[in-house]
mmCIF file of C-alpha atoms in Angstrom:
data_model
loop_
_atom_site.group_PDB
_atom_site.id
_atom_site.type_symbol
_atom_site.label_atom_id
_atom_site.label_comp_id
_atom_site.label_asym_id
_atom_site.label_seq_id
_atom_site.Cartn_x
_atom_site.Cartn_y
_atom_site.Cartn_z
ATOM 1 C CA MET A 290 -44.613 -104.870 76.877
ATOM 2 C CA ASP A 291 -41.184 -104.164 75.383
ATOM 3 C CA ALA A 292 -42.027 -100.461 75.293
ATOM 4 C CA GLU A 293 -42.839 -100.569 79.022
ATOM 5 C CA MET A 294 -39.530 -102.280 79.740
ATOM 6 C CA ASP A 295 -37.692 -99.620 77.739
ATOM 7 C CA LEU A 296 -39.441 -96.895 79.733
ATOM 8 C CA LEU A 297 -38.461 -98.559 82.998
ATOM 9 C CA ALA A 298 -34.879 -98.873 81.797
ATOM 10 C CA ASP A 299 -34.863 -95.163 80.897
ATOM 11 C CA ASP A 300 -36.144 -94.271 84.383
ATOM 12 C CA ASP A 301 -33.402 -96.347 85.992
ATOM 13 C CA GLY A 302 -30.846 -94.678 83.745
ATOM 14 C CA GLY A 303 -32.097 -91.230 84.736
ATOM 15 C CA GLU A 304 -31.951 -92.150 88.411
ATOM 16 C CA ALA A 305 -28.428 -93.523 88.005
ATOM 17 C CA GLU A 306 -27.335 -90.352 86.213
ATOM 18 C CA ARG A 307 -28.807 -88.232 89.001
ATOM 19 C CA LEU A 308 -26.964 -90.292 91.618
ATOM 20 C CA GLU A 309 -23.709 -90.021 89.665
ATOM 21 C CA ALA A 310 -24.119 -86.257 89.381
ATOM 22 C CA ALA A 311 -24.758 -85.997 93.134
ATOM 23 C CA GLU A 312 -21.680 -88.111 93.862
ATOM 24 C CA ALA A 313 -19.569 -85.990 91.509
ATOM 25 C CA GLN A 314 -20.785 -82.844 93.264
ATOM 26 C CA ALA A 315 -20.019 -84.385 96.671
ATOM 27 C CA ASP A 316 -16.480 -85.246 95.524
ATOM 28 C CA LEU A 317 -15.965 -81.715 94.233
ATOM 29 C CA LEU A 318 -17.146 -80.205 97.519
ATOM 30 C CA ARG A 319 -14.968 -82.631 99.477
ATOM 31 C CA ASP A 320 -11.941 -81.541 97.429
ATOM 32 C CA ARG A 321 -12.722 -77.857 97.971
ATOM 33 C CA LEU A 322 -13.033 -78.481 101.703
ATOM 34 C CA ARG A 323 -9.742 -80.382 101.679
ATOM 35 C CA LEU A 324 -7.990 -77.379 100.101
ATOM 36 C CA ALA A 325 -9.359 -75.109 102.827
ATOM 37 C CA VAL A 326 -8.283 -77.592 105.520
ATOM 38 C CA ILE A 327 -4.771 -77.812 104.013
ATOM 39 C CA SER A 328 -4.495 -74.019 104.179
ATOM 40 C CA ILE A 329 -5.679 -73.784 107.808
ATOM 41 C CA ALA A 330 -3.760 -76.847 109.049
ATOM 42 C CA THR A 331 -0.508 -75.688 107.426
ATOM 43 C CA SER A 332 -0.759 -72.208 108.954
ATOM 44 C CA GLU A 333 -1.583 -73.687 112.381
ATOM 45 C CA GLY A 334 1.357 -76.076 112.073
ATOM 46 C CA LYS A 335 3.673 -73.164 111.290
ATOM 47 C CA LYS A 336 2.404 -71.295 114.358
ATOM 48 C CA ALA A 337 3.250 -74.336 116.487
ATOM 49 C CA GLY A 338 6.609 -74.717 114.706
ATOM 50 C CA MET A 339 5.539 -78.060 113.269
ATOM 51 C CA GLU A 340 5.164 -79.627 109.864
ATOM 52 C CA VAL A 341 1.856 -81.423 109.248
ATOM 53 C CA SER A 342 2.215 -84.647 107.245
ATOM 54 C CA ASP A 343 -0.094 -85.295 104.275
ATOM 55 C CA PRO A 344 -1.953 -88.287 105.804
ATOM 56 C CA VAL A 345 -2.797 -86.159 108.859
ATOM 57 C CA VAL A 346 -4.197 -83.345 106.696
ATOM 58 C CA ALA A 347 -6.199 -85.869 104.640
ATOM 59 C CA CYS A 348 -7.614 -87.414 107.811
ATOM 60 C CA ILE A 349 -8.531 -84.024 109.322
ATOM 61 C CA ALA A 350 -10.177 -83.013 106.023
ATOM 62 C CA ASP A 351 -12.254 -86.198 106.017
ATOM 63 C CA LEU A 352 -13.257 -85.635 109.643
ATOM 64 C CA ALA A 353 -14.149 -82.013 108.850
ATOM 65 C CA TYR A 354 -16.410 -83.132 105.995
ATOM 66 C CA LYS A 355 -18.173 -85.634 108.258
ATOM 67 C CA THR A 356 -18.532 -82.898 110.891
ATOM 68 C CA VAL A 357 -20.179 -80.562 108.351
ATOM 69 C CA GLU A 358 -22.566 -83.336 107.275
ATOM 70 C CA GLN A 359 -23.550 -83.992 110.883
ATOM 71 C CA LEU A 360 -23.873 -80.263 111.529
ATOM 72 C CA ALA A 361 -26.197 -79.910 108.526
ATOM 73 C CA LYS A 362 -28.493 -82.628 109.886
ATOM 74 C CA ASP A 363 -28.467 -81.197 113.416
ATOM 75 C CA VAL A 364 -29.198 -77.575 112.496
ATOM 76 C CA GLU A 365 -31.997 -78.616 110.154
ATOM 77 C CA LEU A 366 -33.652 -80.612 112.927
ATOM 78 C CA PHE A 367 -33.225 -77.766 115.435
ATOM 79 C CA ALA A 368 -34.812 -75.271 113.041
ATOM 80 C CA GLN A 369 -37.595 -77.737 112.244
ATOM 81 C CA HIS A 370 -38.226 -78.211 115.968
ATOM 82 C CA ALA A 371 -38.519 -74.431 116.362
ATOM 83 C CA GLY A 372 -41.027 -74.386 113.494
ATOM 84 C CA ARG A 373 -38.707 -72.533 111.146
ATOM 85 C CA LYS A 374 -37.489 -73.216 107.629
ATOM 86 C CA SER A 375 -34.393 -71.030 107.904
ATOM 87 C CA ILE A 376 -31.357 -71.932 109.995
ATOM 88 C CA LYS A 377 -30.256 -69.225 112.434
ATOM 89 C CA MET A 378 -27.069 -68.664 114.437
ATOM 90 C CA GLU A 379 -28.724 -70.050 117.564
ATOM 91 C CA ASP A 380 -29.240 -73.422 115.854
ATOM 92 C CA VAL A 381 -25.521 -73.682 115.076
ATOM 93 C CA ILE A 382 -24.541 -72.592 118.600
ATOM 94 C CA LEU A 383 -26.950 -75.171 120.022
ATOM 95 C CA THR A 384 -25.007 -77.980 118.312
ATOM 96 C CA ALA A 385 -22.099 -77.190 120.671
ATOM 97 C CA HIS A 386 -24.239 -77.431 123.830
ATOM 98 C CA ARG A 387 -22.172 -80.365 125.196
ATOM 99 C CA ASN A 388 -18.993 -78.280 125.279
ATOM 100 C CA GLU A 389 -19.387 -75.104 127.354
ATOM 101 C CA HIS A 390 -16.066 -73.625 126.259
ATOM 102 C CA LEU A 391 -16.841 -74.141 122.569
ATOM 103 C CA MET A 392 -20.334 -72.759 123.061
ATOM 104 C CA GLY A 393 -18.815 -69.682 124.713
ATOM 105 C CA LEU A 394 -16.445 -69.153 121.785
ATOM 106 C CA LEU A 395 -19.290 -69.411 119.280
ATOM 107 C CA ARG A 396 -21.485 -67.052 121.321
ATOM 108 C CA THR A 397 -18.671 -64.486 121.435
ATOM 109 C CA PHE A 398 -18.162 -64.848 117.689
ATOM 110 C CA SER A 399 -21.897 -64.443 117.015
ATOM 111 C CA GLN A 400 -22.005 -61.322 119.206
ATOM 112 C CA GLU A 401 -19.096 -59.902 117.199
ATOM 113 C CA LEU A 402 -21.041 -60.574 114.015
ATOM 114 C CA LYS A 403 -24.128 -58.895 115.472
ATOM 115 C CA GLY A 404 -21.964 -55.964 116.544
ATOM 116 C CA LYS A 405 -20.665 -55.494 113.012
ATOM 117 C CA GLU A 406 -24.066 -55.705 111.305
ATOM 118 C CA PRO A 407 -26.470 -53.272 113.063
ATOM 119 C CA SER A 408 -24.563 -50.025 112.336
ATOM 120 C CA SER A 409 -25.245 -50.234 108.590
ATOM 121 C CA GLU A 410 -28.792 -51.472 109.201
ATOM 122 C CA ARG A 411 -29.470 -48.588 111.581
ATOM 123 C CA LYS A 412 -28.258 -46.110 108.952
ATOM 124 C CA ARG A 413 -30.543 -47.718 106.418
ATOM 125 C CA LYS A 414 -33.509 -47.529 108.784
ATOM 126 C CA LYS A 415 -32.800 -43.868 109.616
ATOM 127 C CA SER A 416 -32.525 -42.922 105.958
ATOM 128 C CA SER A 417 -35.744 -44.750 105.162
ATOM 129 C CA LYS A 418 -37.513 -42.847 107.975
ATOM 130 C CA LYS A 419 -36.212 -39.565 106.544
ATOM 131 C CA ASP A 420 -37.499 -40.577 103.133
ATOM 132 C CA ASP A 421 -40.885 -41.373 104.665
ATOM 133 C CA ASN A 422 -40.999 -37.963 106.361
ATOM 134 C CA VAL A 423 -40.087 -36.196 103.122
ATOM 135 C CA MET A 424 -42.747 -38.131 101.250
ATOM 136 C CA SER A 425 -45.447 -37.431 103.857
ATOM 137 C CA SER A 426 -44.623 -33.696 103.985
ATOM 138 C CA ALA A 427 -44.696 -33.530 100.192
ATOM 139 C CA LEU A 428 -48.095 -35.189 100.187
ATOM 140 C CA ARG A 429 -49.338 -32.753 102.834
ATOM 141 C CA ASP A 430 -48.161 -29.795 100.717
ATOM 142 C CA ASP A 431 -50.091 -31.152 97.747
ATOM 143 C CA MET B 80 -12.410 -63.940 120.570
ATOM 144 C CA GLU B 81 -9.544 -62.870 118.340
ATOM 145 C CA ASP B 82 -10.486 -60.969 115.206
ATOM 146 C CA GLU B 83 -9.843 -62.197 111.676
ATOM 147 C CA ALA B 84 -6.560 -60.300 111.364
ATOM 148 C CA ALA B 85 -5.226 -62.046 114.460
ATOM 149 C CA ARG B 86 -6.371 -65.382 113.061
ATOM 150 C CA GLY B 87 -4.459 -64.733 109.876
ATOM 151 C CA GLY B 88 -7.705 -64.513 107.903
ATOM 152 C CA GLU B 89 -7.703 -68.307 107.494
ATOM 153 C CA THR B 90 -11.253 -69.601 107.530
ATOM 154 C CA PHE B 91 -13.739 -71.563 105.434
ATOM 155 C CA ASP B 92 -15.816 -70.162 102.605
ATOM 156 C CA PRO B 93 -19.475 -69.789 103.692
ATOM 157 C CA ASP B 94 -20.589 -70.625 100.132
ATOM 158 C CA LEU B 95 -18.772 -73.959 100.367
ATOM 159 C CA ILE B 96 -20.477 -74.774 103.674
ATOM 160 C CA ARG B 97 -23.845 -73.742 102.207
ATOM 161 C CA ALA B 98 -23.265 -76.063 99.226
ATOM 162 C CA ILE B 99 -22.463 -79.014 101.518
ATOM 163 C CA PHE B 100 -25.517 -78.229 103.659
ATOM 164 C CA LYS B 101 -27.731 -78.158 100.555
ATOM 165 C CA LEU B 102 -26.310 -81.481 99.388
ATOM 166 C CA VAL B 103 -27.017 -83.127 102.757
ATOM 167 C CA TRP B 104 -30.534 -81.677 102.913
ATOM 168 C CA SER B 105 -31.346 -82.821 99.384
ATOM 169 C CA ARG B 106 -30.176 -86.348 100.259
ATOM 170 C CA ARG B 107 -32.320 -86.311 103.394
ATOM 171 C CA GLY B 108 -35.258 -85.074 101.319
ATOM 172 C CA GLU B 109 -34.906 -87.995 98.931
ATOM 173 C CA ARG B 110 -34.719 -90.454 101.820
ATOM 174 C CA GLY B 111 -37.733 -88.903 103.525
ATOM 175 C CA GLY B 112 -35.895 -87.467 106.518
ATOM 176 C CA GLY B 113 -34.411 -90.818 107.546
ATOM 177 C CA GLY B 114 -36.927 -91.337 110.357
ATOM 178 C CA GLY B 115 -38.285 -94.579 111.795
ATOM 179 C CA ASP B 116 -36.727 -97.548 113.556
ATOM 180 C CA ALA B 117 -35.598 -100.741 111.867
ATOM 181 C CA GLY B 118 -38.360 -102.701 113.571
ATOM 182 C CA ASP B 119 -41.149 -100.419 112.344
ATOM 183 C CA GLU B 120 -43.482 -101.668 109.649
ATOM 184 C CA VAL B 121 -43.006 -99.730 106.426
ATOM 185 C CA ILE B 122 -46.368 -98.413 105.269
ATOM 186 C CA GLU B 123 -45.400 -95.913 102.574
ATOM 187 C CA VAL B 124 -42.529 -96.167 100.133
ATOM 188 C CA GLU B 125 -42.655 -92.463 99.250
ATOM 189 C CA PRO B 126 -41.779 -89.913 101.956
ATOM 190 C CA ALA B 127 -44.547 -87.637 103.154
ATOM 191 C CA PRO B 128 -44.870 -84.697 100.734
ATOM 192 C CA GLU B 129 -44.613 -82.129 103.531
ATOM 193 C CA THR B 130 -41.336 -83.647 104.755
ATOM 194 C CA SER B 131 -39.632 -83.483 101.380
ATOM 195 C CA ARG B 132 -40.936 -79.958 100.811
ATOM 196 C CA ARG B 133 -39.622 -78.865 104.172
ATOM 197 C CA ASN B 134 -36.215 -80.366 103.443
ATOM 198 C CA ARG B 135 -36.055 -78.760 100.029
ATOM 199 C CA SER B 136 -36.902 -75.314 101.322
ATOM 200 C CA ALA B 137 -34.407 -75.327 104.210
ATOM 201 C CA THR B 138 -32.189 -72.263 103.965
ATOM 202 C CA ALA B 139 -29.237 -71.096 106.041
ATOM 203 C CA ASN B 140 -28.849 -67.553 107.319
ATOM 204 C CA ALA B 141 -25.628 -65.756 106.254
ATOM 205 C CA SER B 142 -24.615 -65.284 109.894
ATOM 206 C CA ALA B 143 -25.409 -68.936 110.663
ATOM 207 C CA LEU B 144 -23.054 -69.974 107.857
ATOM 208 C CA LYS B 145 -20.306 -67.741 109.270
ATOM 209 C CA VAL B 146 -20.726 -69.338 112.708
ATOM 210 C CA SER B 147 -20.594 -72.779 111.042
ATOM 211 C CA CYS B 148 -17.341 -71.765 109.341
ATOM 212 C CA GLU B 149 -15.946 -70.640 112.690
ATOM 213 C CA LEU B 150 -16.975 -73.921 114.331
ATOM 214 C CA LEU B 151 -15.213 -75.857 111.597
ATOM 215 C CA ARG B 152 -12.120 -73.640 111.813
ATOM 216 C CA ILE B 153 -11.936 -74.298 115.571
ATOM 217 C CA PHE B 154 -12.258 -78.044 114.890
ATOM 218 C CA VAL B 155 -9.320 -78.086 112.441
ATOM 219 C CA THR B 156 -7.238 -75.778 114.655
ATOM 220 C CA GLU B 157 -7.836 -77.954 117.725
ATOM 221 C CA ALA B 158 -6.943 -81.114 115.801
ATOM 222 C CA VAL B 159 -3.598 -79.633 114.709
ATOM 223 C CA GLN B 160 -2.774 -78.002 118.058
ATOM 224 C CA ARG B 161 -3.507 -81.122 120.112
ATOM 225 C CA SER B 162 -1.539 -83.306 117.693
ATOM 226 C CA ALA B 163 1.337 -80.802 117.784
ATOM 227 C CA PHE B 164 1.367 -81.014 121.586
ATOM 228 C CA ILE B 165 1.816 -84.811 121.405
ATOM 229 C CA ALA B 166 4.463 -84.507 118.677
ATOM 230 C CA GLU B 167 6.368 -81.957 120.774
ATOM 231 C CA ALA B 168 6.242 -84.279 123.786
ATOM 232 C CA GLU B 169 7.773 -87.014 121.627
ATOM 233 C CA GLY B 170 10.477 -84.626 120.442
ATOM 234 C CA THR B 171 9.595 -84.561 116.736
ATOM 235 C CA THR B 172 8.906 -81.611 114.436
ATOM 236 C CA THR B 173 6.450 -83.406 112.153
ATOM 237 C CA ILE B 174 2.868 -84.263 113.079
ATOM 238 C CA GLU B 175 2.347 -87.920 112.156
ATOM 239 C CA PRO B 176 -0.890 -89.956 112.029
ATOM 240 C CA THR B 177 0.033 -91.634 115.342
ATOM 241 C CA HIS B 178 -0.058 -88.222 117.054
ATOM 242 C CA LEU B 179 -3.507 -87.519 115.647
ATOM 243 C CA GLU B 180 -4.689 -90.989 116.686
ATOM 244 C CA ARG B 181 -3.865 -90.240 120.296
ATOM 245 C CA VAL B 182 -5.931 -87.039 120.441
ATOM 246 C CA LEU B 183 -8.781 -88.192 118.200
ATOM 247 C CA PRO B 184 -11.114 -89.798 120.803
ATOM 248 C CA GLN B 185 -11.233 -86.693 123.017
ATOM 249 C CA LEU B 186 -11.393 -84.381 119.991
ATOM 250 C CA LEU B 187 -14.480 -86.154 118.654
ATOM 251 C CA LEU B 188 -16.071 -86.127 122.111
ATOM 252 C CA ASP B 189 -15.507 -82.364 122.337
ATOM 253 C CA PHE B 190 -17.190 -81.727 118.983
#
């Protein structure tokens, strides 16, 4: 009986440790996000000729973290609804469907990303086709 | 949209956003997706195996992470710009919490 109790206590301890580790990781990520927010907010304040007070930056950082958490839940559900396990750009853009202007900005940004990517991919595809042709001709010669 | 040079290159790290996403998904996996109403009768304590597996295996595309970073950058930028507008109207050069408070309801509605 005592042995069983000890085992249960160990399980609880393991669970508690896991929770503590998760909390520590969350705090670390929150701090990293805060640093990024400080950088962006300060530069935006300078552009506007303003100084951003520390409580404002802290509040914006906290809001940003909550926004990311909500975004994570939303995009996962959108991908799940589409029967996918990977989150695509469209899922992220869909989270902004209530704000047409924001959706437009994200669409433009995604098109820019798509515009940057294909050139290298096309080169890769062309080179692979060449390789295939070389291989097939070599086989024919044999 | 302005390119990164025009933006001053200030944006979020996609790896950071991925890490936060993973953390949220793992939490949701442990809770079994967080479905069901308060009034529903609880039949199973453990979440359905397929649900937890699906949550664990959720992955974010590199381009999706970049768009997420951009969305977040716009959020922070808007918060500062709208607060700065209020501060300017009040004739101060420092953005105080009261300025943010005034723009917060509409900001949260927009995002």
